[in-house]
mmCIF file with all atom_site columns, C-alpha atoms and ligand atoms in Angstrom:
data_model
loop_
_atom_site.group_PDB
_atom_site.id
_atom_site.type_symbol
_atom_site.label_atom_id
_atom_site.label_alt_id
_atom_site.label_comp_id
_atom_site.label_asym_id
_atom_site.label_entity_id
_atom_site.label_seq_id
_atom_site.pdbx_PDB_ins_code
_atom_site.Cartn_x
_atom_site.Cartn_y
_atom_site.Cartn_z
_atom_site.occupancy
_atom_site.B_iso_or_equiv
_atom_site.pdbx_formal_charge
_atom_site.auth_seq_id
_atom_site.auth_comp_id
_atom_site.auth_asym_id
_atom_site.auth_atom_id
_atom_site.pdbx_PDB_model_num
ATOM   1   C CA . UNK D 1 1   ? -0.093  -0.006 -0.060  1.00 0.00 ? 13  UNK D CA 1
ATOM   2   C CA . UNK D 1 2   ? 1.326   3.346  -0.816  1.00 0.00 ? 14  UNK D CA 1
ATOM   3   C CA . UNK D 1 3   ? 1.343   6.305  1.604   1.00 0.00 ? 15  UNK D CA 1
ATOM   4   C CA . UNK D 1 4   ? 0.718   9.687  0.768   1.00 0.00 ? 16  UNK D CA 1
ATOM   5   C CA . UNK D 1 5   ? 1.245   12.665 3.222   1.00 0.00 ? 17  UNK D CA 1
ATOM   6   C CA . UNK D 1 6   ? -2.219  14.636 3.447   1.00 0.00 ? 18  UNK D CA 1
ATOM   7   C CA . UNK D 1 7   ? -0.693  18.145 4.311   1.00 0.00 ? 19  UNK D CA 1
ATOM   8   C CA . UNK D 1 8   ? 0.491   21.390 2.459   1.00 0.00 ? 20  UNK D CA 1
ATOM   9   C CA . UNK D 1 9   ? 3.059   21.652 5.223   1.00 0.00 ? 21  UNK D CA 1
ATOM   10  C CA . UNK D 1 10  ? 6.462   21.629 3.127   1.00 0.00 ? 22  UNK D CA 1
ATOM   11  C CA . UNK D 1 11  ? 8.551   21.021 6.816   1.00 0.00 ? 23  UNK D CA 1
ATOM   12  C CA . UNK D 1 12  ? 6.509   18.289 7.687   1.00 0.00 ? 24  UNK D CA 1
ATOM   13  C CA . UNK D 1 13  ? 6.588   16.862 3.835   1.00 0.00 ? 25  UNK D CA 1
ATOM   14  C CA . UNK D 1 14  ? 10.594  17.206 4.167   1.00 0.00 ? 26  UNK D CA 1
ATOM   15  C CA . UNK D 1 15  ? 10.863  15.417 7.097   1.00 0.00 ? 27  UNK D CA 1
ATOM   16  C CA . UNK D 1 16  ? 8.631   12.581 6.220   1.00 0.00 ? 28  UNK D CA 1
ATOM   17  C CA . UNK D 1 17  ? 10.190  12.217 2.805   1.00 0.00 ? 29  UNK D CA 1
ATOM   18  C CA . UNK D 1 18  ? 13.539  11.546 4.427   1.00 0.00 ? 30  UNK D CA 1
ATOM   19  C CA . UNK D 1 19  ? 12.031  8.373  5.847   1.00 0.00 ? 31  UNK D CA 1
ATOM   20  C CA . UNK D 1 20  ? 11.978  6.971  2.342   1.00 0.00 ? 32  UNK D CA 1
ATOM   21  C CA . UNK D 1 21  ? 8.116   5.959  3.049   1.00 0.00 ? 33  UNK D CA 1
ATOM   22  C CA . UNK D 1 22  ? 6.254   8.726  1.111   1.00 0.00 ? 34  UNK D CA 1
ATOM   23  C CA . UNK D 1 23  ? 4.747   7.872  -2.245  1.00 0.00 ? 35  UNK D CA 1
ATOM   24  C CA . UNK D 1 24  ? 3.060   11.038 -2.895  1.00 0.00 ? 36  UNK D CA 1
ATOM   25  C CA . UNK D 1 25  ? 1.071   13.856 -1.389  1.00 0.00 ? 37  UNK D CA 1
ATOM   26  C CA . UNK D 1 26  ? -2.508  15.225 -1.098  1.00 0.00 ? 38  UNK D CA 1
ATOM   27  C CA . UNK D 1 27  ? -3.608  18.859 -0.371  1.00 0.00 ? 39  UNK D CA 1
ATOM   28  C CA . UNK D 1 28  ? -7.081  20.418 -0.389  1.00 0.00 ? 40  UNK D CA 1
ATOM   29  C CA . UNK D 1 29  ? -8.080  23.948 -0.018  1.00 0.00 ? 41  UNK D CA 1
ATOM   30  C CA . UNK D 1 30  ? -8.297  23.952 3.597   1.00 0.00 ? 42  UNK D CA 1
ATOM   31  C CA . UNK D 1 31  ? -4.901  22.486 4.014   1.00 0.00 ? 43  UNK D CA 1
ATOM   32  C CA . UNK D 1 32  ? -3.758  25.363 1.612   1.00 0.00 ? 44  UNK D CA 1
ATOM   33  C CA . UNK D 1 33  ? -5.468  27.967 3.740   1.00 0.00 ? 45  UNK D CA 1
ATOM   34  C CA . UNK D 1 34  ? -3.835  26.347 6.872   1.00 0.00 ? 46  UNK D CA 1
ATOM   35  C CA . UNK D 1 35  ? -0.390  26.848 5.213   1.00 0.00 ? 47  UNK D CA 1
ATOM   36  C CA . UNK D 1 36  ? -0.937  30.326 4.926   1.00 0.00 ? 48  UNK D CA 1
ATOM   37  C CA . UNK D 1 37  ? 1.054   30.221 1.546   1.00 0.00 ? 49  UNK D CA 1
ATOM   38  C CA . UNK D 1 38  ? 0.371   31.148 -2.229  1.00 0.00 ? 50  UNK D CA 1
ATOM   39  C CA . UNK D 1 39  ? -1.234  27.954 -3.702  1.00 0.00 ? 51  UNK D CA 1
ATOM   40  C CA . UNK D 1 40  ? 1.022   27.602 -6.860  1.00 0.00 ? 52  UNK D CA 1
ATOM   41  C CA . UNK D 1 41  ? 4.108   28.144 -4.919  1.00 0.00 ? 53  UNK D CA 1
ATOM   42  C CA . UNK D 1 42  ? 3.506   25.447 -2.366  1.00 0.00 ? 54  UNK D CA 1
ATOM   43  C CA . UNK D 1 43  ? 2.391   23.104 -5.008  1.00 0.00 ? 55  UNK D CA 1
ATOM   44  C CA . UNK D 1 44  ? 5.625   23.793 -6.997  1.00 0.00 ? 56  UNK D CA 1
ATOM   45  C CA . UNK D 1 45  ? 7.836   23.163 -3.897  1.00 0.00 ? 57  UNK D CA 1
ATOM   46  C CA . UNK D 1 46  ? 6.197   19.962 -2.829  1.00 0.00 ? 58  UNK D CA 1
ATOM   47  C CA . UNK D 1 47  ? 6.378   18.580 -6.585  1.00 0.00 ? 59  UNK D CA 1
ATOM   48  C CA . UNK D 1 48  ? 10.128  19.444 -6.595  1.00 0.00 ? 60  UNK D CA 1
ATOM   49  C CA . UNK D 1 49  ? 10.457  17.538 -3.124  1.00 0.00 ? 61  UNK D CA 1
ATOM   50  C CA . UNK D 1 50  ? 8.321   14.290 -3.732  1.00 0.00 ? 62  UNK D CA 1
ATOM   51  C CA . UNK D 1 51  ? 8.662   12.080 -6.844  1.00 0.00 ? 63  UNK D CA 1
ATOM   52  C CA . UNK D 1 52  ? 5.115   10.720 -6.694  1.00 0.00 ? 64  UNK D CA 1
ATOM   53  C CA . UNK D 1 53  ? 1.840   12.388 -7.428  1.00 0.00 ? 65  UNK D CA 1
ATOM   54  C CA . UNK D 1 54  ? 0.942   15.592 -5.668  1.00 0.00 ? 66  UNK D CA 1
ATOM   55  C CA . UNK D 1 55  ? -2.884  16.382 -5.707  1.00 0.00 ? 67  UNK D CA 1
ATOM   56  C CA . UNK D 1 56  ? -3.955  19.931 -6.250  1.00 0.00 ? 68  UNK D CA 1
ATOM   57  C CA . UNK D 1 57  ? -7.585  20.870 -5.978  1.00 0.00 ? 69  UNK D CA 1
ATOM   58  C CA . UNK D 1 58  ? -9.625  22.946 -8.283  1.00 0.00 ? 70  UNK D CA 1
ATOM   59  C CA . UNK D 1 59  ? -12.115 25.327 -6.846  1.00 0.00 ? 71  UNK D CA 1
ATOM   60  C CA . UNK D 1 60  ? -14.294 26.318 -9.544  1.00 0.00 ? 72  UNK D CA 1
ATOM   61  C CA . UNK D 1 61  ? -17.478 24.617 -9.515  1.00 0.00 ? 73  UNK D CA 1
ATOM   62  C CA . UNK D 1 62  ? -18.527 24.352 -13.061 1.00 0.00 ? 74  UNK D CA 1
ATOM   63  C CA . UNK D 1 63  ? -16.944 22.008 -15.419 1.00 0.00 ? 75  UNK D CA 1
ATOM   64  C CA . UNK D 1 64  ? -15.669 24.454 -17.864 1.00 0.00 ? 76  UNK D CA 1
ATOM   65  C CA . UNK D 1 65  ? -14.070 26.376 -14.949 1.00 0.00 ? 77  UNK D CA 1
ATOM   66  C CA . UNK D 1 66  ? -12.598 23.012 -13.305 1.00 0.00 ? 78  UNK D CA 1
ATOM   67  C CA . UNK D 1 67  ? -11.111 22.114 -16.673 1.00 0.00 ? 79  UNK D CA 1
ATOM   68  C CA . UNK D 1 68  ? -9.399  25.399 -17.075 1.00 0.00 ? 80  UNK D CA 1
ATOM   69  C CA . UNK D 1 69  ? -7.935  25.325 -13.480 1.00 0.00 ? 81  UNK D CA 1
ATOM   70  C CA . UNK D 1 70  ? -6.871  21.824 -14.044 1.00 0.00 ? 82  UNK D CA 1
ATOM   71  C CA . UNK D 1 71  ? -5.018  22.252 -17.021 1.00 0.00 ? 83  UNK D CA 1
ATOM   72  C CA . UNK D 1 72  ? -3.240  25.532 -15.211 1.00 0.00 ? 84  UNK D CA 1
ATOM   73  C CA . UNK D 1 73  ? -2.468  23.229 -12.366 1.00 0.00 ? 85  UNK D CA 1
ATOM   74  C CA . UNK D 1 74  ? -1.085  20.308 -14.454 1.00 0.00 ? 86  UNK D CA 1
ATOM   75  C CA . UNK D 1 75  ? 1.611   22.764 -16.130 1.00 0.00 ? 87  UNK D CA 1
ATOM   76  C CA . UNK D 1 76  ? 2.805   23.448 -12.524 1.00 0.00 ? 88  UNK D CA 1
ATOM   77  C CA . UNK D 1 77  ? 4.878   20.260 -12.217 1.00 0.00 ? 89  UNK D CA 1
ATOM   78  C CA . UNK D 1 78  ? 4.893   16.688 -14.173 1.00 0.00 ? 90  UNK D CA 1
ATOM   79  C CA . UNK D 1 79  ? 3.648   15.020 -10.997 1.00 0.00 ? 91  UNK D CA 1
ATOM   80  C CA . UNK D 1 80  ? 0.665   16.986 -10.254 1.00 0.00 ? 92  UNK D CA 1
ATOM   81  C CA . UNK D 1 81  ? -2.409  15.145 -10.121 1.00 0.00 ? 93  UNK D CA 1
ATOM   82  C CA . UNK D 1 82  ? -5.579  17.533 -10.422 1.00 0.00 ? 94  UNK D CA 1
ATOM   83  C CA . UNK D 1 83  ? -8.286  17.003 -7.674  1.00 0.00 ? 95  UNK D CA 1
ATOM   84  C CA . UNK D 1 84  ? -11.779 17.324 -8.452  1.00 0.00 ? 96  UNK D CA 1
ATOM   85  C CA . UNK D 1 85  ? -14.767 17.123 -6.320  1.00 0.00 ? 97  UNK D CA 1
ATOM   86  C CA . UNK D 1 86  ? -17.508 14.342 -6.902  1.00 0.00 ? 98  UNK D CA 1
ATOM   87  C CA . UNK D 1 87  ? -19.956 16.254 -8.446  1.00 0.00 ? 99  UNK D CA 1
ATOM   88  C CA . UNK D 1 88  ? -21.568 15.969 -11.959 1.00 0.00 ? 100 UNK D CA 1
ATOM   89  C CA . UNK D 1 89  ? -19.261 18.963 -12.947 1.00 0.00 ? 101 UNK D CA 1
ATOM   90  C CA . UNK D 1 90  ? -16.444 17.184 -11.313 1.00 0.00 ? 102 UNK D CA 1
ATOM   91  C CA . UNK D 1 91  ? -16.739 14.079 -13.296 1.00 0.00 ? 103 UNK D CA 1
ATOM   92  C CA . UNK D 1 92  ? -17.111 16.010 -16.654 1.00 0.00 ? 104 UNK D CA 1
ATOM   93  C CA . UNK D 1 93  ? -13.991 17.472 -15.834 1.00 0.00 ? 105 UNK D CA 1
ATOM   94  C CA . UNK D 1 94  ? -12.380 14.542 -14.602 1.00 0.00 ? 106 UNK D CA 1
ATOM   95  C CA . UNK D 1 95  ? -13.375 12.838 -18.001 1.00 0.00 ? 107 UNK D CA 1
ATOM   96  C CA . UNK D 1 96  ? -11.902 15.620 -20.065 1.00 0.00 ? 108 UNK D CA 1
ATOM   97  C CA . UNK D 1 97  ? -8.573  16.069 -17.986 1.00 0.00 ? 109 UNK D CA 1
ATOM   98  C CA . UNK D 1 98  ? -8.147  12.113 -17.787 1.00 0.00 ? 110 UNK D CA 1
ATOM   99  C CA . UNK D 1 99  ? -8.629  11.869 -21.710 1.00 0.00 ? 111 UNK D CA 1
ATOM   100 C CA . UNK D 1 100 ? -5.957  14.402 -22.052 1.00 0.00 ? 112 UNK D CA 1
ATOM   101 C CA . UNK D 1 101 ? -3.390  12.549 -20.077 1.00 0.00 ? 113 UNK D CA 1
ATOM   102 C CA . UNK D 1 102 ? -3.658  14.338 -16.645 1.00 0.00 ? 114 UNK D CA 1
ATOM   103 C CA . UNK D 1 103 ? -4.086  11.794 -13.828 1.00 0.00 ? 115 UNK D CA 1
ATOM   104 C CA . UNK D 1 104 ? -7.072  13.278 -11.877 1.00 0.00 ? 116 UNK D CA 1
ATOM   105 C CA . UNK D 1 105 ? -8.025  12.495 -7.993  1.00 0.00 ? 117 UNK D CA 1
ATOM   106 C CA . UNK D 1 106 ? -11.777 12.402 -7.566  1.00 0.00 ? 118 UNK D CA 1
ATOM   107 C CA . UNK D 1 107 ? -12.383 13.723 -3.801  1.00 0.00 ? 119 UNK D CA 1
ATOM   108 C CA . UNK D 1 108 ? -15.002 13.713 -1.494  1.00 0.00 ? 120 UNK D CA 1
ATOM   109 C CA . UNK D 1 109 ? -16.467 10.311 -2.038  1.00 0.00 ? 121 UNK D CA 1
ATOM   110 C CA . UNK D 1 110 ? -18.869 9.222  0.371   1.00 0.00 ? 122 UNK D CA 1
ATOM   111 C CA . UNK D 1 111 ? -20.654 6.158  -1.289  1.00 0.00 ? 123 UNK D CA 1
ATOM   112 C CA . UNK D 1 112 ? -19.819 3.282  -3.548  1.00 0.00 ? 124 UNK D CA 1
ATOM   113 C CA . UNK D 1 113 ? -22.152 4.274  -6.474  1.00 0.00 ? 125 UNK D CA 1
ATOM   114 C CA . UNK D 1 114 ? -19.992 7.674  -6.459  1.00 0.00 ? 126 UNK D CA 1
ATOM   115 C CA . UNK D 1 115 ? -16.865 5.578  -6.545  1.00 0.00 ? 127 UNK D CA 1
ATOM   116 C CA . UNK D 1 116 ? -18.283 3.782  -9.453  1.00 0.00 ? 128 UNK D CA 1
ATOM   117 C CA . UNK D 1 117 ? -19.025 6.740  -11.493 1.00 0.00 ? 129 UNK D CA 1
ATOM   118 C CA . UNK D 1 118 ? -15.701 8.275  -11.029 1.00 0.00 ? 130 UNK D CA 1
ATOM   119 C CA . UNK D 1 119 ? -13.787 5.090  -12.285 1.00 0.00 ? 131 UNK D CA 1
ATOM   120 C CA . UNK D 1 120 ? -16.221 5.301  -15.266 1.00 0.00 ? 132 UNK D CA 1
ATOM   121 C CA . UNK D 1 121 ? -15.036 8.892  -15.752 1.00 0.00 ? 133 UNK D CA 1
ATOM   122 C CA . UNK D 1 122 ? -11.569 7.786  -15.747 1.00 0.00 ? 134 UNK D CA 1
ATOM   123 C CA . UNK D 1 123 ? -10.072 8.801  -12.228 1.00 0.00 ? 135 UNK D CA 1
ATOM   124 C CA . UNK D 1 124 ? -6.789  7.901  -11.616 1.00 0.00 ? 136 UNK D CA 1
ATOM   125 C CA . UNK D 1 125 ? -7.718  8.144  -7.672  1.00 0.00 ? 137 UNK D CA 1
ATOM   126 C CA . UNK D 1 126 ? -10.891 7.833  -5.856  1.00 0.00 ? 138 UNK D CA 1
ATOM   127 C CA . UNK D 1 127 ? -10.327 9.418  -2.206  1.00 0.00 ? 139 UNK D CA 1
ATOM   128 C CA . UNK D 1 128 ? -13.407 7.839  0.014   1.00 0.00 ? 140 UNK D CA 1
ATOM   129 C CA . UNK D 1 129 ? -13.294 10.098 3.296   1.00 0.00 ? 141 UNK D CA 1
ATOM   130 C CA . UNK D 1 130 ? -13.577 7.390  6.109   1.00 0.00 ? 142 UNK D CA 1
ATOM   131 C CA . UNK D 1 131 ? -13.007 9.468  9.029   1.00 0.00 ? 143 UNK D CA 1
ATOM   132 C CA . UNK D 1 132 ? -15.784 11.931 7.844   1.00 0.00 ? 144 UNK D CA 1
ATOM   133 C CA . UNK D 1 133 ? -17.988 8.846  7.591   1.00 0.00 ? 145 UNK D CA 1
ATOM   134 C CA . UNK D 1 134 ? -17.211 7.603  11.237  1.00 0.00 ? 146 UNK D CA 1
ATOM   135 C CA . UNK D 1 135 ? -17.954 11.146 12.575  1.00 0.00 ? 147 UNK D CA 1
ATOM   136 C CA . UNK D 1 136 ? -21.473 10.784 11.439  1.00 0.00 ? 148 UNK D CA 1
ATOM   137 C CA . UNK D 1 137 ? -21.769 7.410  12.995  1.00 0.00 ? 149 UNK D CA 1
ATOM   138 C CA . UNK D 1 138 ? -21.220 5.260  9.858   1.00 0.00 ? 150 UNK D CA 1
ATOM   139 C CA . UNK D 1 139 ? -18.536 2.772  9.309   1.00 0.00 ? 151 UNK D CA 1
ATOM   140 C CA . UNK D 1 140 ? -16.378 4.514  6.906   1.00 0.00 ? 152 UNK D CA 1
ATOM   141 C CA . UNK D 1 141 ? -14.109 1.413  6.297   1.00 0.00 ? 153 UNK D CA 1
ATOM   142 C CA . UNK D 1 142 ? -16.968 -0.640 5.167   1.00 0.00 ? 154 UNK D CA 1
ATOM   143 C CA . UNK D 1 143 ? -17.077 1.751  2.093   1.00 0.00 ? 155 UNK D CA 1
ATOM   144 C CA . UNK D 1 144 ? -13.482 0.792  1.265   1.00 0.00 ? 156 UNK D CA 1
ATOM   145 C CA . UNK D 1 145 ? -14.373 -2.837 1.040   1.00 0.00 ? 157 UNK D CA 1
ATOM   146 C CA . UNK D 1 146 ? -17.569 -2.136 -1.039  1.00 0.00 ? 158 UNK D CA 1
ATOM   147 C CA . UNK D 1 147 ? -15.415 0.182  -3.495  1.00 0.00 ? 159 UNK D CA 1
ATOM   148 C CA . UNK D 1 148 ? -12.676 -2.790 -3.711  1.00 0.00 ? 160 UNK D CA 1
ATOM   149 C CA . UNK D 1 149 ? -15.092 -5.410 -4.218  1.00 0.00 ? 161 UNK D CA 1
ATOM   150 C CA . UNK D 1 150 ? -16.805 -3.238 -7.217  1.00 0.00 ? 162 UNK D CA 1
ATOM   151 C CA . UNK D 1 151 ? -13.602 -2.165 -8.732  1.00 0.00 ? 163 UNK D CA 1
ATOM   152 C CA . UNK D 1 152 ? -12.213 -5.854 -8.793  1.00 0.00 ? 164 UNK D CA 1
ATOM   153 C CA . UNK D 1 153 ? -15.326 -6.881 -10.858 1.00 0.00 ? 165 UNK D CA 1
ATOM   154 C CA . UNK D 1 154 ? -14.227 -5.047 -13.608 1.00 0.00 ? 166 UNK D CA 1
ATOM   155 C CA . UNK D 1 155 ? -11.142 -3.825 -15.478 1.00 0.00 ? 167 UNK D CA 1
ATOM   156 C CA . UNK D 1 156 ? -11.100 -0.135 -13.533 1.00 0.00 ? 168 UNK D CA 1
ATOM   157 C CA . UNK D 1 157 ? -7.405  1.352  -13.348 1.00 0.00 ? 169 UNK D CA 1
ATOM   158 C CA . UNK D 1 158 ? -8.714  3.682  -10.466 1.00 0.00 ? 170 UNK D CA 1
ATOM   159 C CA . UNK D 1 159 ? -6.907  3.246  -7.452  1.00 0.00 ? 171 UNK D CA 1
ATOM   160 C CA . UNK D 1 160 ? -8.479  3.455  -4.023  1.00 0.00 ? 172 UNK D CA 1
ATOM   161 C CA . UNK D 1 161 ? -7.024  6.305  -2.008  1.00 0.00 ? 173 UNK D CA 1
ATOM   162 C CA . UNK D 1 162 ? -8.543  6.008  1.402   1.00 0.00 ? 174 UNK D CA 1
ATOM   163 C CA . UNK D 1 163 ? -8.764  9.533  2.817   1.00 0.00 ? 175 UNK D CA 1
ATOM   164 C CA . UNK D 1 164 ? -9.590  11.324 6.094   1.00 0.00 ? 176 UNK D CA 1
ATOM   165 C CA . UNK D 1 165 ? -7.658  8.864  7.889   1.00 0.00 ? 177 UNK D CA 1
ATOM   166 C CA . UNK D 1 166 ? -7.721  9.451  11.838  1.00 0.00 ? 178 UNK D CA 1
ATOM   167 C CA . UNK D 1 167 ? -5.737  6.724  13.156  1.00 0.00 ? 179 UNK D CA 1
ATOM   168 C CA . UNK D 1 168 ? -3.195  3.875  12.735  1.00 0.00 ? 180 UNK D CA 1
ATOM   169 C CA . UNK D 1 169 ? -5.991  1.494  12.990  1.00 0.00 ? 181 UNK D CA 1
ATOM   170 C CA . UNK D 1 170 ? -7.652  3.087  9.724   1.00 0.00 ? 182 UNK D CA 1
ATOM   171 C CA . UNK D 1 171 ? -4.077  2.394  7.982   1.00 0.00 ? 183 UNK D CA 1
ATOM   172 C CA . UNK D 1 172 ? -4.213  -1.292 9.089   1.00 0.00 ? 184 UNK D CA 1
ATOM   173 C CA . UNK D 1 173 ? -7.860  -1.924 8.259   1.00 0.00 ? 185 UNK D CA 1
ATOM   174 C CA . UNK D 1 174 ? -7.083  -0.221 4.841   1.00 0.00 ? 186 UNK D CA 1
ATOM   175 C CA . UNK D 1 175 ? -4.090  -2.563 4.336   1.00 0.00 ? 187 UNK D CA 1
ATOM   176 C CA . UNK D 1 176 ? -6.031  -5.491 5.155   1.00 0.00 ? 188 UNK D CA 1
ATOM   177 C CA . UNK D 1 177 ? -8.770  -4.825 2.523   1.00 0.00 ? 189 UNK D CA 1
ATOM   178 C CA . UNK D 1 178 ? -6.077  -4.128 -0.009  1.00 0.00 ? 190 UNK D CA 1
ATOM   179 C CA . UNK D 1 179 ? -6.646  -0.449 -0.738  1.00 0.00 ? 191 UNK D CA 1
ATOM   180 C CA . UNK D 1 180 ? -3.859  0.986  -3.094  1.00 0.00 ? 192 UNK D CA 1
ATOM   181 C CA . UNK D 1 181 ? -3.076  4.217  -1.189  1.00 0.00 ? 193 UNK D CA 1
ATOM   182 C CA . UNK D 1 182 ? -3.849  5.789  2.172   1.00 0.00 ? 194 UNK D CA 1
ATOM   183 C CA . UNK D 1 183 ? -3.380  9.398  2.572   1.00 0.00 ? 195 UNK D CA 1
ATOM   184 C CA . UNK D 1 184 ? -2.124  10.397 6.102   1.00 0.00 ? 196 UNK D CA 1
ATOM   185 C CA . UNK D 1 185 ? -1.946  13.527 8.332   1.00 0.00 ? 197 UNK D CA 1
ATOM   186 C CA . UNK D 1 186 ? 1.741   13.491 9.422   1.00 0.00 ? 198 UNK D CA 1
ATOM   187 C CA . UNK D 1 187 ? 0.713   12.677 12.936  1.00 0.00 ? 199 UNK D CA 1
ATOM   188 C CA . UNK D 1 188 ? -0.748  9.600  12.044  1.00 0.00 ? 200 UNK D CA 1
ATOM   189 C CA . UNK D 1 189 ? 2.478   8.599  10.110  1.00 0.00 ? 201 UNK D CA 1
ATOM   190 C CA . UNK D 1 190 ? 4.638   9.422  13.205  1.00 0.00 ? 202 UNK D CA 1
ATOM   191 C CA . UNK D 1 191 ? 2.088   7.187  15.378  1.00 0.00 ? 203 UNK D CA 1
ATOM   192 C CA . UNK D 1 192 ? 2.679   4.239  13.032  1.00 0.00 ? 204 UNK D CA 1
ATOM   193 C CA . UNK D 1 193 ? 6.126   3.843  14.013  1.00 0.00 ? 205 UNK D CA 1
ATOM   194 C CA . UNK D 1 194 ? 5.549   3.916  17.883  1.00 0.00 ? 206 UNK D CA 1
ATOM   195 C CA . UNK D 1 195 ? 4.642   0.789  20.106  1.00 0.00 ? 207 UNK D CA 1
ATOM   196 C CA . UNK D 1 196 ? 5.268   1.295  23.859  1.00 0.00 ? 208 UNK D CA 1
ATOM   197 C CA . UNK D 1 197 ? 7.205   -2.186 24.114  1.00 0.00 ? 209 UNK D CA 1
ATOM   198 C CA . UNK D 1 198 ? 9.544   -1.220 21.289  1.00 0.00 ? 210 UNK D CA 1
ATOM   199 C CA . UNK D 1 199 ? 10.748  1.625  23.488  1.00 0.00 ? 211 UNK D CA 1
ATOM   200 C CA . UNK D 1 200 ? 10.639  -0.459 26.734  1.00 0.00 ? 212 UNK D CA 1
ATOM   201 C CA . UNK D 1 201 ? 12.631  -3.398 24.884  1.00 0.00 ? 213 UNK D CA 1
ATOM   202 C CA . UNK D 1 202 ? 14.978  -1.103 23.452  1.00 0.00 ? 214 UNK D CA 1
ATOM   203 C CA . UNK D 1 203 ? 15.861  0.584  26.479  1.00 0.00 ? 215 UNK D CA 1
ATOM   204 C CA . UNK D 1 204 ? 16.520  -2.573 28.144  1.00 0.00 ? 216 UNK D CA 1
ATOM   205 C CA . UNK D 1 205 ? 18.671  -3.739 25.384  1.00 0.00 ? 217 UNK D CA 1
ATOM   206 C CA . UNK D 1 206 ? 21.150  -0.707 25.560  1.00 0.00 ? 218 UNK D CA 1
ATOM   207 C CA . UNK D 1 207 ? 21.513  -1.195 29.292  1.00 0.00 ? 219 UNK D CA 1
ATOM   208 C CA . UNK D 1 208 ? 22.551  -4.472 29.040  1.00 0.00 ? 220 UNK D CA 1
ATOM   209 C CA . UNK D 1 209 ? 24.984  -3.627 26.268  1.00 0.00 ? 221 UNK D CA 1
ATOM   210 C CA . UNK D 1 210 ? 26.400  -0.860 28.123  1.00 0.00 ? 222 UNK D CA 1
ATOM   211 C CA . UNK D 1 211 ? 27.371  -3.598 30.953  1.00 0.00 ? 223 UNK D CA 1
ATOM   212 C CA . UNK D 1 212 ? 29.382  -5.694 28.347  1.00 0.00 ? 224 UNK D CA 1
ATOM   213 C CA . UNK D 1 213 ? 31.769  -2.596 27.904  1.00 0.00 ? 225 UNK D CA 1
ATOM   214 C CA . UNK D 1 214 ? 31.838  -3.389 24.195  1.00 0.00 ? 226 UNK D CA 1
ATOM   215 C CA . UNK D 1 215 ? 31.369  -1.312 21.053  1.00 0.00 ? 227 UNK D CA 1
ATOM   216 C CA . UNK D 1 216 ? 30.711  -2.377 17.680  1.00 0.00 ? 228 UNK D CA 1
ATOM   217 C CA . UNK D 1 217 ? 32.953  0.286  15.750  1.00 0.00 ? 229 UNK D CA 1
HETATM 218 C C1 . E4P Q 2 .   ? -7.900  13.748 1.320   1.00 0.00 ? 307 E4P Q C1 1
HETATM 219 O O1 . E4P Q 2 .   ? -7.283  13.876 0.180   1.00 0.00 ? 307 E4P Q O1 1
HETATM 220 C C2 . E4P Q 2 .   ? -8.329  14.935 1.851   1.00 0.00 ? 307 E4P Q C2 1
HETATM 221 O O2 . E4P Q 2 .   ? -7.242  15.822 2.005   1.00 0.00 ? 307 E4P Q O2 1
HETATM 222 C C3 . E4P Q 2 .   ? -8.490  14.504 3.564   1.00 0.00 ? 307 E4P Q C3 1
HETATM 223 O O3 . E4P Q 2 .   ? -7.853  13.190 3.630   1.00 0.00 ? 307 E4P Q O3 1
HETATM 224 C C4 . E4P Q 2 .   ? -9.824  15.127 4.327   1.00 0.00 ? 307 E4P Q C4 1
HETATM 225 O O4 . E4P Q 2 .   ? -9.491  14.860 5.416   1.00 0.00 ? 307 E4P Q O4 1
HETATM 226 P P1 . E4P Q 2 .   ? -10.200 15.354 6.937   1.00 0.00 ? 307 E4P Q P1 1
HETATM 227 O O5 . E4P Q 2 .   ? -11.642 14.707 6.767   1.00 0.00 ? 307 E4P Q O5 1
HETATM 228 O O6 . E4P Q 2 .   ? -9.452  15.123 8.023   1.00 0.00 ? 307 E4P Q O6 1
HETATM 229 O O7 . E4P Q 2 .   ? -10.273 16.957 6.585   1.00 0.00 ? 307 E4P Q O7 1
#
């Protein structure tokens, strides 16, 4: 499963990219606003740092506007994936941009029917938001299972990009289903490394090693 970082914070992306575990980045208008930076500048900078796809979201709400914005965003760097919302206009824009060779990430997906439409529109990625479904008392992860089942019945190339991830458990559940990608807030990635028994075990090993008086180098 690929790991994307869900942030527009370049410092966080740099640090995570150094782990060698980052396969791409997703941003959205809220994350850009949080960064306090110019949209195009920040996308350019992230694209130069990370080899994989970097999602940059359109803000027009009509298909023609989304296509125009998408074309502009696609020119920022070779690894831009244009993000469009899962609306009728978004899927029209998805089809046009995808046919022209631009990878499109269809975002704000909350149902298997929507995911089916996005695949038919040629989306490179579908972004189902698990956390936001959990927030309203639904089981977000069951949506991932349903989409995986539907996509596996056909020859769709659309990758399932699990979004709105809140915890390491979401990551594990998505991996067990076989989702293609998880986009993770930096905090969740750092949590993945952690286990109290790892810290405790390492402390004990190092204490015992010190007693031997040896050094490897
Ligand atoms: C995905 O691409 C979105 O940017 C993101 O995962 C939304 O997550 P949120 O529900 O935590 O805002």
